[in-house]
XYZ file of C-alpha atoms in Angstrom:
743
model
C 197.182 284.737 -76.103
C 194.922 283.387 -73.067
C 191.585 285.579 -72.451
C 190.523 284.599 -69.014
C 188.656 287.558 -68.546
C 184.421 287.777 -69.126
C 183.377 288.372 -72.735
C 183.825 291.991 -73.704
C 180.468 293.482 -75.451
C 179.404 296.391 -76.997
C 177.816 297.599 -73.431
C 181.208 296.958 -72.089
C 182.736 299.805 -75.244
C 179.791 301.930 -74.283
C 181.239 302.836 -70.810
C 184.246 303.571 -72.328
C 182.970 305.634 -74.975
C 183.486 303.178 -77.499
C 180.700 303.265 -80.169
C 179.145 300.374 -81.823
C 180.932 300.956 -84.844
C 183.861 301.488 -83.637
C 183.464 298.366 -81.412
C 183.350 296.396 -84.493
C 186.538 298.249 -86.411
C 188.662 297.160 -83.239
C 187.421 293.364 -83.572
C 188.433 294.119 -87.528
C 191.892 295.261 -86.728
C 192.418 292.214 -84.097
C 190.886 289.487 -85.851
C 189.247 288.859 -82.319
C 187.214 290.183 -79.157
C 189.201 292.643 -77.602
C 190.428 291.426 -73.714
C 189.980 294.667 -71.187
C 192.717 295.827 -71.170
C 193.070 296.014 -75.112
C 189.364 298.122 -74.976
C 191.047 300.362 -72.301
C 193.685 301.210 -75.214
C 191.465 302.028 -77.813
C 189.376 303.878 -75.895
C 191.660 306.140 -74.929
C 194.010 306.451 -78.079
C 190.378 306.559 -79.948
C 188.931 309.431 -77.928
C 188.897 313.161 -79.488
C 191.254 314.431 -76.897
C 194.248 311.703 -78.326
C 192.973 311.071 -82.361
C 191.146 314.022 -83.256
C 188.263 312.191 -85.060
C 185.887 314.888 -85.177
C 188.619 317.249 -86.030
C 191.400 316.435 -88.499
C 189.752 316.623 -91.768
C 189.603 320.781 -91.216
C 192.804 321.021 -89.531
C 194.154 319.640 -92.513
C 192.741 322.971 -94.148
C 195.233 325.108 -92.084
C 198.165 326.510 -93.487
C 201.100 324.069 -92.076
C 204.089 325.148 -94.201
C 207.169 327.970 -94.293
C 210.238 328.471 -94.970
C 211.146 328.959 -90.962
C 209.389 325.590 -90.269
C 211.761 323.414 -89.322
C 209.369 320.191 -88.415
C 205.708 319.595 -89.854
C 202.657 320.676 -88.229
C 201.814 317.680 -85.359
C 204.882 315.969 -86.413
C 206.825 316.182 -83.402
C 205.322 317.311 -79.569
C 205.603 321.104 -80.460
C 206.496 323.279 -83.386
C 209.836 324.001 -84.266
C 210.918 327.365 -86.100
C 213.957 328.674 -87.183
C 214.693 332.012 -85.759
C 218.193 332.672 -87.036
C 221.726 332.676 -85.104
C 221.528 329.177 -85.460
C 218.634 328.936 -82.863
C 215.094 327.444 -83.373
C 212.032 328.395 -81.019
C 209.935 325.363 -79.994
C 206.401 326.386 -78.811
C 203.137 325.073 -78.300
C 199.151 326.042 -76.540
C 197.669 323.254 -74.626
C 194.036 322.990 -72.459
C 193.768 321.658 -69.053
C 189.818 322.817 -69.398
C 188.244 319.888 -67.578
C 190.565 318.939 -64.867
C 190.772 322.704 -63.779
C 186.958 322.888 -63.785
C 187.289 319.749 -61.291
C 190.075 320.464 -59.418
C 191.708 324.064 -60.274
C 194.860 323.818 -58.627
C 196.594 320.227 -59.493
C 194.302 320.898 -62.865
C 195.861 323.910 -63.731
C 199.586 323.050 -62.480
C 199.789 319.879 -64.235
C 198.674 321.492 -67.506
C 201.525 324.154 -67.082
C 203.512 320.919 -66.353
C 202.408 318.967 -69.411
C 203.149 321.746 -71.705
C 206.851 322.560 -70.689
C 207.334 319.069 -70.973
C 206.101 318.733 -74.895
C 208.915 321.646 -75.166
C 211.884 320.018 -73.454
C 211.454 316.547 -74.960
C 212.528 318.172 -77.799
C 215.714 319.321 -75.849
C 214.211 322.983 -75.987
C 214.871 324.728 -72.840
C 211.577 326.186 -71.977
C 212.480 329.953 -71.228
C 209.162 331.430 -71.200
C 205.192 330.876 -70.767
C 201.551 332.390 -71.109
C 198.201 331.476 -70.293
C 194.503 332.234 -71.506
C 192.257 331.633 -68.961
C 188.322 331.928 -68.983
C 185.956 332.301 -66.444
C 182.596 332.699 -65.360
C 180.845 334.824 -62.845
C 183.353 336.363 -60.717
C 180.821 337.266 -58.260
C 179.540 333.883 -57.359
C 181.811 332.520 -54.914
C 182.247 329.236 -56.724
C 183.710 330.711 -59.415
C 186.081 333.093 -57.171
C 187.211 329.382 -55.493
C 188.011 328.162 -59.325
C 190.090 331.705 -59.885
C 191.666 331.091 -56.969
C 192.396 327.558 -57.431
C 193.592 328.200 -60.717
C 196.193 331.085 -60.824
C 197.257 329.188 -57.690
C 198.094 326.270 -59.380
C 199.717 328.196 -62.355
C 202.239 330.152 -60.291
C 203.046 327.884 -57.765
C 204.263 325.187 -60.697
C 205.561 327.741 -62.771
C 207.557 329.436 -59.839
C 208.858 326.385 -58.438
C 210.116 324.985 -62.025
C 211.905 328.246 -63.018
C 210.524 329.399 -65.956
C 208.873 333.057 -66.131
C 205.058 333.421 -67.110
C 205.599 336.680 -69.279
C 202.083 337.030 -70.691
C 198.404 335.736 -70.919
C 194.898 337.069 -71.174
C 191.745 336.557 -68.534
C 188.397 337.095 -69.458
C 185.076 336.702 -67.838
C 181.786 335.477 -68.914
C 178.695 333.675 -67.892
C 178.963 331.284 -70.794
C 181.951 329.718 -68.739
C 180.116 329.216 -65.750
C 180.248 325.606 -65.099
C 183.159 324.932 -67.889
C 186.126 327.418 -67.273
C 189.152 326.779 -70.002
C 192.673 326.837 -69.066
C 194.841 327.146 -72.054
C 198.781 326.956 -71.454
C 201.358 328.107 -73.690
C 205.578 326.870 -73.341
C 208.182 328.809 -75.187
C 211.873 327.303 -75.795
C 214.813 327.820 -77.588
C 217.913 325.246 -78.612
C 220.097 324.967 -81.406
C 219.396 324.446 -84.984
C 220.027 320.576 -85.312
C 220.275 319.450 -81.511
C 216.579 318.608 -80.945
C 215.489 314.941 -80.292
C 212.610 313.216 -81.871
C 209.409 311.180 -80.870
C 210.248 308.388 -82.634
C 211.228 304.588 -81.924
C 213.456 303.907 -84.441
C 216.031 300.643 -84.183
C 214.712 297.433 -83.477
C 216.498 295.957 -80.497
C 217.008 299.478 -78.963
C 215.923 299.540 -75.193
C 212.967 301.570 -73.778
C 212.863 303.119 -70.621
C 210.793 304.849 -68.492
C 212.302 308.327 -66.493
C 211.460 310.424 -64.195
C 208.396 309.833 -61.513
C 206.811 306.526 -60.114
C 203.090 305.578 -62.105
C 200.247 305.773 -60.045
C 196.416 305.585 -59.554
C 196.069 309.603 -60.937
C 195.154 310.510 -64.177
C 193.785 307.421 -65.467
C 191.276 307.859 -68.095
C 192.110 311.308 -68.200
C 191.848 311.590 -72.169
C 188.535 309.800 -72.161
C 187.713 312.257 -69.230
C 188.677 315.028 -72.181
C 186.630 313.738 -73.996
C 183.243 314.048 -72.463
C 180.652 316.494 -71.144
C 181.103 317.916 -67.714
C 178.077 317.189 -65.244
C 176.446 317.633 -62.094
C 178.493 314.146 -60.850
C 181.580 315.182 -62.543
C 183.475 315.548 -59.300
C 183.434 311.714 -59.140
C 185.376 311.609 -61.862
C 188.585 313.137 -59.974
C 191.015 310.418 -60.097
C 191.348 311.705 -63.624
C 193.045 314.744 -62.403
C 196.357 313.851 -62.415
C 199.101 315.565 -59.458
C 201.915 317.296 -60.295
C 205.388 317.934 -58.680
C 207.377 320.857 -60.132
C 210.484 320.128 -58.255
C 210.530 316.656 -60.040
C 209.947 317.824 -63.149
C 212.967 320.711 -62.776
C 215.442 317.596 -62.624
C 213.609 315.781 -65.340
C 213.983 318.849 -67.520
C 217.905 319.031 -66.644
C 218.486 315.115 -66.917
C 216.866 314.962 -70.050
C 218.703 317.806 -71.518
C 221.367 316.635 -70.339
C 220.975 312.523 -71.383
C 220.183 314.337 -74.813
C 224.006 315.365 -74.876
C 225.310 311.729 -74.601
C 224.277 310.898 -77.822
C 222.729 308.010 -76.299
C 219.099 309.042 -76.890
C 217.224 307.705 -80.034
C 213.544 309.687 -79.634
C 212.015 310.678 -76.581
C 208.476 311.559 -75.644
C 206.189 313.029 -72.705
C 203.842 310.735 -71.142
C 201.122 313.066 -71.674
C 197.280 311.833 -72.133
C 197.250 307.961 -72.148
C 199.837 307.746 -70.304
C 202.298 304.715 -71.693
C 199.800 303.599 -73.831
C 199.942 306.939 -76.204
C 203.826 307.196 -75.744
C 204.628 303.848 -77.326
C 201.914 303.534 -79.799
C 202.750 307.021 -81.104
C 206.201 306.541 -81.207
C 206.037 303.254 -82.761
C 203.716 304.539 -85.237
C 206.013 307.108 -86.645
C 208.822 304.687 -86.851
C 206.399 301.827 -88.583
C 207.986 300.015 -84.915
C 206.614 297.807 -82.684
C 207.488 297.369 -79.070
C 207.709 294.506 -76.617
C 206.797 296.163 -72.776
C 207.272 294.530 -69.513
C 204.404 296.166 -67.773
C 205.725 294.361 -64.368
C 208.970 296.306 -64.820
C 207.197 300.008 -64.362
C 207.837 301.828 -61.171
C 204.796 302.225 -59.198
C 203.462 304.165 -56.508
C 201.259 301.919 -55.376
C 200.975 298.499 -55.509
C 198.641 295.804 -57.025
C 198.225 298.163 -60.079
C 196.235 296.529 -62.893
C 197.802 295.883 -66.202
C 195.365 298.555 -67.848
C 195.898 301.399 -64.770
C 199.626 301.303 -65.175
C 198.920 301.552 -69.302
C 196.648 304.421 -68.975
C 197.785 306.334 -66.045
C 198.452 309.860 -66.536
C 201.250 310.436 -63.643
C 202.861 313.631 -64.427
C 206.793 314.123 -64.764
C 207.264 311.081 -66.916
C 208.907 310.551 -70.233
C 209.497 307.334 -72.459
C 212.724 307.129 -73.928
C 214.390 305.267 -76.753
C 218.303 304.485 -76.490
C 220.578 302.900 -78.250
C 221.569 299.549 -78.004
C 224.876 298.909 -76.060
C 224.864 302.831 -74.830
C 222.350 302.173 -71.961
C 224.838 303.000 -69.115
C 225.277 306.729 -70.052
C 221.819 307.121 -69.624
C 221.669 305.285 -66.109
C 224.537 307.188 -65.136
C 222.684 310.783 -66.043
C 219.138 310.177 -64.299
C 221.187 308.404 -61.598
C 222.662 311.496 -60.746
C 219.921 313.586 -61.081
C 218.292 311.295 -58.804
C 215.543 310.410 -60.832
C 214.605 306.510 -61.695
C 215.252 305.023 -65.327
C 214.256 301.628 -65.708
C 213.973 299.600 -69.029
C 210.576 298.324 -69.333
C 211.309 297.040 -73.453
C 212.625 297.144 -76.365
C 211.873 298.238 -79.733
C 210.903 295.652 -82.276
C 210.467 295.208 -86.411
C 206.700 293.809 -86.121
C 204.755 296.787 -85.896
C 202.907 295.524 -82.582
C 202.929 296.660 -79.433
C 202.911 293.519 -77.260
C 202.191 294.603 -73.465
C 202.946 291.881 -70.770
C 202.091 292.098 -67.077
C 203.915 289.253 -64.466
C 204.457 287.101 -67.381
C 201.457 286.995 -69.066
C 200.646 288.812 -72.425
C 197.955 291.178 -71.656
C 197.627 292.943 -75.046
C 199.000 292.774 -78.550
C 197.753 295.647 -80.521
C 198.970 297.310 -83.765
C 200.532 300.683 -83.517
C 199.563 301.953 -86.190
C 195.699 301.474 -86.001
C 195.867 303.596 -82.600
C 197.309 306.828 -83.737
C 195.872 309.874 -85.744
C 196.956 309.785 -89.082
C 196.876 305.996 -88.857
C 194.067 303.923 -88.055
C 192.127 306.230 -85.487
C 188.729 306.890 -86.926
C 187.880 309.894 -89.186
C 184.210 311.467 -88.613
C 182.792 314.137 -91.164
C 180.453 315.705 -88.911
C 177.376 317.383 -90.005
C 176.885 321.513 -88.960
C 174.326 324.102 -89.017
C 174.198 327.260 -88.406
C 173.120 328.047 -84.523
C 169.755 329.485 -84.187
C 170.994 332.337 -81.961
C 172.603 333.924 -84.971
C 169.427 334.807 -86.135
C 169.187 337.321 -83.142
C 172.421 338.638 -83.897
C 171.552 339.788 -87.728
C 168.747 341.279 -85.942
C 170.817 343.984 -84.502
C 170.427 347.355 -85.152
C 172.693 350.333 -83.778
C 170.150 353.086 -84.647
C 167.917 351.282 -81.789
C 170.673 351.624 -79.429
C 170.071 354.829 -77.338
C 173.260 357.277 -77.046
C 174.382 356.850 -73.475
C 173.030 359.869 -71.441
C 176.323 360.306 -69.450
C 179.299 359.334 -71.519
C 181.860 360.416 -68.387
C 179.664 357.379 -66.207
C 179.551 355.159 -69.391
C 183.543 355.411 -69.202
C 183.841 354.535 -65.537
C 180.878 351.682 -65.927
C 183.097 350.132 -68.816
C 186.515 350.224 -67.342
C 185.837 348.984 -64.535
C 184.377 345.736 -66.037
C 186.784 342.625 -65.070
C 187.738 341.635 -68.814
C 189.408 345.590 -68.755
C 190.651 346.148 -65.785
C 194.282 345.280 -64.671
C 194.921 341.574 -64.425
C 197.336 342.775 -61.786
C 196.344 340.449 -58.784
C 196.849 337.183 -61.197
C 199.658 338.361 -62.824
C 201.664 338.983 -59.337
C 201.593 335.497 -58.232
C 203.527 334.436 -61.297
C 207.430 334.968 -61.439
C 207.944 336.997 -64.316
C 211.671 337.659 -63.799
C 213.438 334.132 -62.981
C 215.801 333.725 -65.825
C 216.112 337.694 -66.529
C 214.705 337.380 -69.965
C 211.674 338.936 -69.328
C 212.006 342.929 -71.495
C 208.197 343.851 -70.420
C 208.399 343.455 -66.773
C 208.745 347.908 -66.306
C 207.493 348.908 -69.829
C 204.503 347.190 -70.768
C 203.928 346.526 -74.558
C 200.782 345.111 -76.385
C 202.887 341.856 -76.573
C 205.592 339.964 -74.483
C 208.920 340.236 -75.463
C 211.524 337.681 -74.108
C 215.266 338.281 -74.994
C 217.459 335.499 -76.253
C 220.757 335.732 -74.535
C 223.610 335.252 -76.916
C 221.573 336.674 -79.637
C 220.679 340.752 -80.591
C 217.116 339.284 -80.869
C 214.039 338.766 -78.730
C 211.041 336.787 -78.525
C 207.809 338.696 -79.177
C 204.914 336.723 -78.050
C 201.297 336.595 -77.302
C 198.146 335.307 -76.799
C 194.473 336.382 -77.886
C 191.378 335.279 -78.952
C 187.723 337.968 -78.200
C 185.233 334.409 -77.745
C 182.636 336.959 -77.729
C 183.383 338.021 -81.580
C 183.679 334.231 -82.615
C 180.336 333.646 -80.791
C 178.704 336.431 -82.882
C 180.840 335.379 -86.220
C 183.034 332.383 -85.876
C 184.548 332.902 -89.459
C 184.867 336.961 -88.510
C 185.935 336.169 -85.301
C 188.550 333.587 -85.574
C 190.463 336.196 -88.350
C 189.962 338.827 -85.718
C 191.670 336.575 -82.994
C 194.786 335.945 -85.773
C 194.852 339.443 -86.664
C 194.742 340.744 -82.932
C 197.593 338.489 -82.379
C 199.952 339.551 -85.472
C 198.501 343.386 -84.157
C 199.897 342.701 -80.719
C 203.493 341.636 -82.079
C 203.547 344.492 -84.843
C 202.620 347.087 -82.562
C 205.889 345.700 -79.951
C 207.863 346.278 -82.622
C 208.130 342.396 -84.193
C 207.621 340.405 -86.954
C 204.851 337.727 -86.637
C 206.205 334.381 -88.116
C 203.855 331.111 -86.814
C 201.209 330.210 -84.434
C 199.839 327.583 -82.378
C 196.330 327.027 -81.343
C 193.995 325.985 -78.781
C 190.711 325.189 -80.192
C 187.886 325.286 -77.126
C 184.268 324.322 -78.215
C 181.478 322.671 -77.526
C 180.350 318.726 -78.400
C 181.132 317.728 -81.751
C 178.146 316.048 -81.975
C 176.053 319.181 -81.938
C 175.695 320.198 -85.418
C 175.396 324.168 -84.288
C 178.593 323.567 -82.441
C 180.496 322.090 -85.257
C 179.067 325.054 -87.259
C 181.012 327.496 -85.102
C 183.832 325.181 -85.451
C 184.252 324.959 -89.173
C 183.703 328.426 -89.722
C 186.909 329.062 -87.074
C 188.849 326.883 -88.805
C 188.292 328.763 -92.165
C 188.788 332.314 -90.912
C 192.078 331.298 -88.859
C 193.316 329.437 -91.904
C 192.718 332.665 -94.198
C 193.935 335.073 -91.710
C 197.024 332.872 -91.364
C 198.033 332.486 -95.034
C 197.292 336.638 -95.320
C 199.780 337.460 -92.605
C 202.130 334.735 -93.474
C 202.032 332.854 -90.142
C 201.819 328.858 -90.573
C 199.934 326.897 -88.024
C 202.583 324.835 -86.151
C 200.334 322.683 -84.307
C 198.487 322.791 -81.059
C 195.442 320.906 -79.415
C 191.480 320.954 -80.016
C 189.111 320.335 -77.033
C 185.818 319.562 -77.424
C 183.472 318.930 -75.524
C 183.845 322.373 -73.168
C 179.619 322.309 -72.078
C 178.324 322.018 -68.765
C 174.690 319.974 -68.502
C 172.774 321.171 -65.138
C 169.472 319.328 -65.281
C 168.040 318.656 -68.227
C 170.069 322.138 -70.102
C 173.166 321.569 -72.111
C 175.070 325.132 -72.785
C 178.486 324.953 -74.280
C 180.732 328.373 -73.959
C 181.600 330.390 -76.301
C 183.598 329.096 -78.920
C 187.529 329.758 -78.203
C 190.019 329.405 -81.048
C 192.997 330.628 -78.963
C 195.750 331.708 -80.765
C 199.627 331.412 -79.529
C 201.424 333.989 -81.669
C 205.318 334.019 -81.912
C 207.132 336.856 -83.396
C 211.334 337.943 -83.764
C 211.950 341.807 -82.803
C 215.217 341.632 -85.111
C 216.925 344.667 -83.400
C 216.415 346.033 -79.919
C 215.979 349.816 -81.205
C 212.493 348.355 -82.750
C 211.118 347.567 -79.518
C 208.067 349.843 -78.503
C 206.030 350.259 -75.707
C 202.517 351.401 -75.094
C 202.984 354.130 -72.307
C 202.966 358.170 -73.407
C 206.463 359.317 -73.154
C 206.669 362.757 -72.963
C 204.278 366.167 -72.507
C 203.256 367.738 -75.231
C 203.816 364.735 -77.723
C 200.931 364.436 -80.723
C 198.435 361.526 -80.265
C 197.068 359.756 -83.793
C 194.687 357.096 -84.698
C 195.664 355.337 -87.511
C 192.545 353.534 -89.594
C 189.199 354.213 -89.715
C 186.389 355.199 -87.411
C 183.251 353.338 -87.860
C 179.639 353.633 -86.211
C 180.419 350.467 -84.749
C 179.800 349.139 -81.302
C 179.309 345.340 -82.271
C 180.194 342.667 -79.772
C 181.836 345.373 -77.673
C 182.356 345.065 -74.264
C 179.794 348.356 -73.899
C 177.439 346.695 -75.691
C 177.536 343.303 -74.128
C 178.269 344.325 -70.758
C 176.953 347.860 -70.043
C 174.215 348.066 -72.250
C 173.400 344.375 -71.344
C 172.550 343.542 -75.579
C 173.778 340.145 -75.515
C 173.673 339.706 -79.761
C 174.965 341.613 -82.155
C 177.634 341.140 -84.986
C 181.177 340.855 -84.614
C 183.071 344.418 -84.726
C 184.011 345.680 -88.221
C 186.729 344.285 -89.799
C 188.801 343.675 -93.023
C 191.694 341.469 -93.384
C 193.335 343.400 -96.214
C 192.892 346.354 -94.318
C 194.477 344.581 -90.908
C 197.496 343.700 -93.067
C 198.013 347.019 -94.528
C 197.952 348.720 -91.262
C 200.103 346.239 -89.995
C 202.375 346.831 -92.664
C 202.529 350.821 -92.012
C 203.073 350.725 -88.364
C 206.562 348.084 -89.017
C 207.700 350.900 -91.232
C 206.933 353.796 -88.890
C 208.449 351.938 -86.054
C 211.741 351.631 -88.239
C 211.478 355.603 -89.085
C 211.910 356.039 -85.118
C 209.260 358.409 -85.776
C 207.036 356.830 -83.164
C 207.632 357.410 -79.305
C 204.767 354.874 -77.946
C 202.145 352.320 -80.354
C 199.192 350.934 -78.969
C 196.784 349.029 -81.223
C 192.956 349.815 -80.676
C 190.986 346.349 -79.197
C 188.563 344.969 -75.859
C 187.175 348.521 -74.583
C 187.566 350.596 -77.652
C 189.819 353.702 -78.104
C 189.323 355.205 -74.448
C 190.369 351.935 -72.857
C 193.647 352.221 -75.213
C 194.222 355.917 -74.211
C 193.444 354.940 -70.490
C 196.360 352.236 -70.464
C 198.692 353.917 -72.084
C 198.277 356.943 -69.532
C 198.184 354.491 -66.360
C 201.505 352.966 -67.964
C 203.185 356.483 -67.885
C 201.290 358.703 -65.302
C 200.992 361.140 -68.108
C 197.547 362.079 -68.973
C 195.858 363.366 -72.712
C 193.568 365.929 -74.138
C 191.342 364.707 -77.217
C 188.307 365.450 -78.914
C 186.246 363.239 -80.896
C 185.137 364.079 -84.234
C 181.332 364.908 -84.257
C 180.292 362.792 -87.666
C 180.460 359.645 -85.427
C 178.398 358.466 -82.059
C 180.448 359.646 -79.263
C 180.034 356.124 -77.539
C 181.187 354.633 -80.706
C 183.936 356.705 -81.053
C 185.217 356.218 -77.622
C 183.627 352.528 -77.021
C 183.310 350.906 -80.016
C 186.153 347.388 -81.166
C 186.104 348.187 -84.571
C 189.288 346.835 -85.732
C 192.413 347.822 -87.599
C 193.019 350.823 -85.864
C 196.495 352.217 -83.986
C 197.161 354.860 -81.576
C 200.519 356.383 -82.152
C 202.325 359.079 -80.219
C 205.048 361.266 -81.672
C 206.600 364.704 -80.846
C 204.935 367.583 -82.317
C 207.384 368.846 -83.974
C 207.021 366.070 -86.385
C 203.380 366.463 -87.471
C 203.648 367.913 -90.747
C 206.215 365.500 -91.804
C 203.923 362.561 -90.300
C 201.038 363.828 -91.892
C 202.368 364.362 -95.604
C 203.580 360.646 -94.930
C 200.340 359.248 -94.198
C 198.430 360.994 -97.223
C 201.032 359.758 -99.390
C 200.378 356.403 -97.808
C 196.746 356.728 -98.811
C 196.560 356.053 -95.003
C 193.187 356.790 -92.865
C 194.261 358.828 -89.823
C 192.782 360.897 -87.146
C 195.021 363.447 -85.316
C 193.360 363.123 -81.443
C 195.176 365.489 -79.389
C 198.021 365.498 -77.440
C 199.908 364.170 -73.920
C 199.052 366.938 -71.162
C 199.123 366.966 -67.741
C 198.116 364.184 -65.662
C 193.998 364.003 -66.551
C 192.083 362.575 -69.137
C 190.651 365.377 -71.102
C 188.182 364.740 -73.634
C 185.963 367.609 -75.600
C 187.400 370.093 -72.712
C 186.077 367.984 -70.092
C 187.334 366.653 -67.423
C 187.274 362.568 -66.971
C 189.634 362.761 -63.924
C 193.244 362.258 -62.786
C 195.150 359.427 -64.053
C 195.955 357.940 -60.643
C 191.560 357.943 -59.727
C 191.947 355.628 -63.062
C 194.835 353.796 -62.250
C 193.392 352.784 -58.748
C 190.030 351.454 -60.511
C 192.557 349.948 -62.836
C 195.175 347.872 -60.459
C 192.409 347.297 -57.577
C 189.274 346.374 -59.066
C 190.590 342.377 -59.393
C 192.412 341.833 -56.214
C 189.105 343.667 -54.484
C 187.422 340.951 -56.226
C 189.032 338.073 -55.159
C 191.078 339.320 -52.410
């Protein structure tokens, strides 16, 4: 191969994020110095975003096996779980953080589009979307712009694409002031045995690019996602892709129809690193190679360079390996949907990726050397306990003053942006399209999605309190898994499996890597306890910002996307109170605990404290109990105690129903701890007062700690015979605070 470009040096490699050692390894792989196209290929494939080179060692320690799993973790574009009745569920969560911080509308929109493609590339039809959003101070104009852009981007893309957004979470903290987090999750269903793999089997088989034309948007997007944000990051705007949801809708229908022709061997979305990633991963998986003619790739702009075509992350594109001799059915399907389908190459038996452009071979690379699990580098980073954790260990509740006015404290707490309704956000999303969402009119702790043609429903949630993980990465990550499982359990479902989106700072920072390692350990232990294997997900490092000489990582944020199954519709539980006079019980142990609570952090302004009290076995046993009680048909409502503590829990149930409550606190505990503390593994349930004796006897026999709080009563919040105000008054605060803030 003739190399006509200037000599490639370590300096050239460094500009593309390749270290000196990696540059030497590339030269060894090739047996020569790479040209610029080849160096560009390695730069994206060996980026953290594609190779997981700083995380894969620890990811492999997570539980990745289960009787319901149909594919191994990381083997396909998404996890695949058998949910019975001949139906499988494909689901996955991924980040689009840096693009959203730079261009919030397109960054968030293309995050939604990309995760849906991972689902329908496997042959599954997306039926639900969720998201986890982290923003900084909501009172600054800059953050208001980011919030509005992200929410509109998600809403416009998802609404146009026709998949309902059924759930999610929004969390505000100053640590996200410069680097917001946008995590998008998609859930789809497919008949067992009708999926397609991301493989390139069969030398001689044709390789097609289908969907949109290739442009210059998103070039080096994977590299952009594998570096810190800084004051000049806006200059990387070309790394942000541009989405077209209507084109994606056509691509969805065409792809699913193409699979039914039987002419598809393998299919993969062109996400990070575009053609480079799809051709290399599919080839490496099958032990094959490809010959690709980049001149045949339909482009939006004239005179694109070969490396630009290879690295472009233009949206709404797929790579398909078809069966030789059966090309016409594929052409016919895509022509029907008015989409381009162009053969750009063929599968070979060499194991090599050979890229040609205008008659010249511009790159030749062994596929196996590029990919995760193959020749991509794997690093074992040093880690050390963060210095701030010394401040965490100094916290003493005894030094925290009791609230002088508990009613005023409750009002201030319940007005916090993390606790009020996210109605302003979710009303911009279409939650009803396709008429499968069962949580619209009667909210539950998790979202419920009906499966047409089956008695079952999916129960899905996304969860992570990153303040807990910051306080204690190990315990905080366990709580994230347990909280997700609790939300599914309290809705009447059974937790089945998780996908995760691991958002952390720079892995070369030993304190950040300590957070990552210990969060993985905690997550793994909790997943093993709840029998929820990890089906796959996404690692997003470099979530920190450089402002001048100061570098600030975000809170470690291992977002958990959990899938559960509702076996019987009679088990479906909601969180709203049902009947005046119903008894209100809190199951679980009460503690004098304000650790890392919204009240402590954002009302009292105390930044450092441990994670809330948590015991993994206790959490597991509590969920077993709640499932038993639901199946006995004793309960009228179920709602777990989480962010904001017991007061927020009760108020959410009251607002959902319009019914008030009359409760008494227990004087052996601090009143602020009892009402506002966030100690874990507690669930509030209501039931007819006529069952009081039977219920209490059952709990005693089960050796369960419980507190009878009071009863559903009137339309006001009564605590210790003091009227805290009408439910309608609290509802106005709950519903309108965020909308008034963002307009």
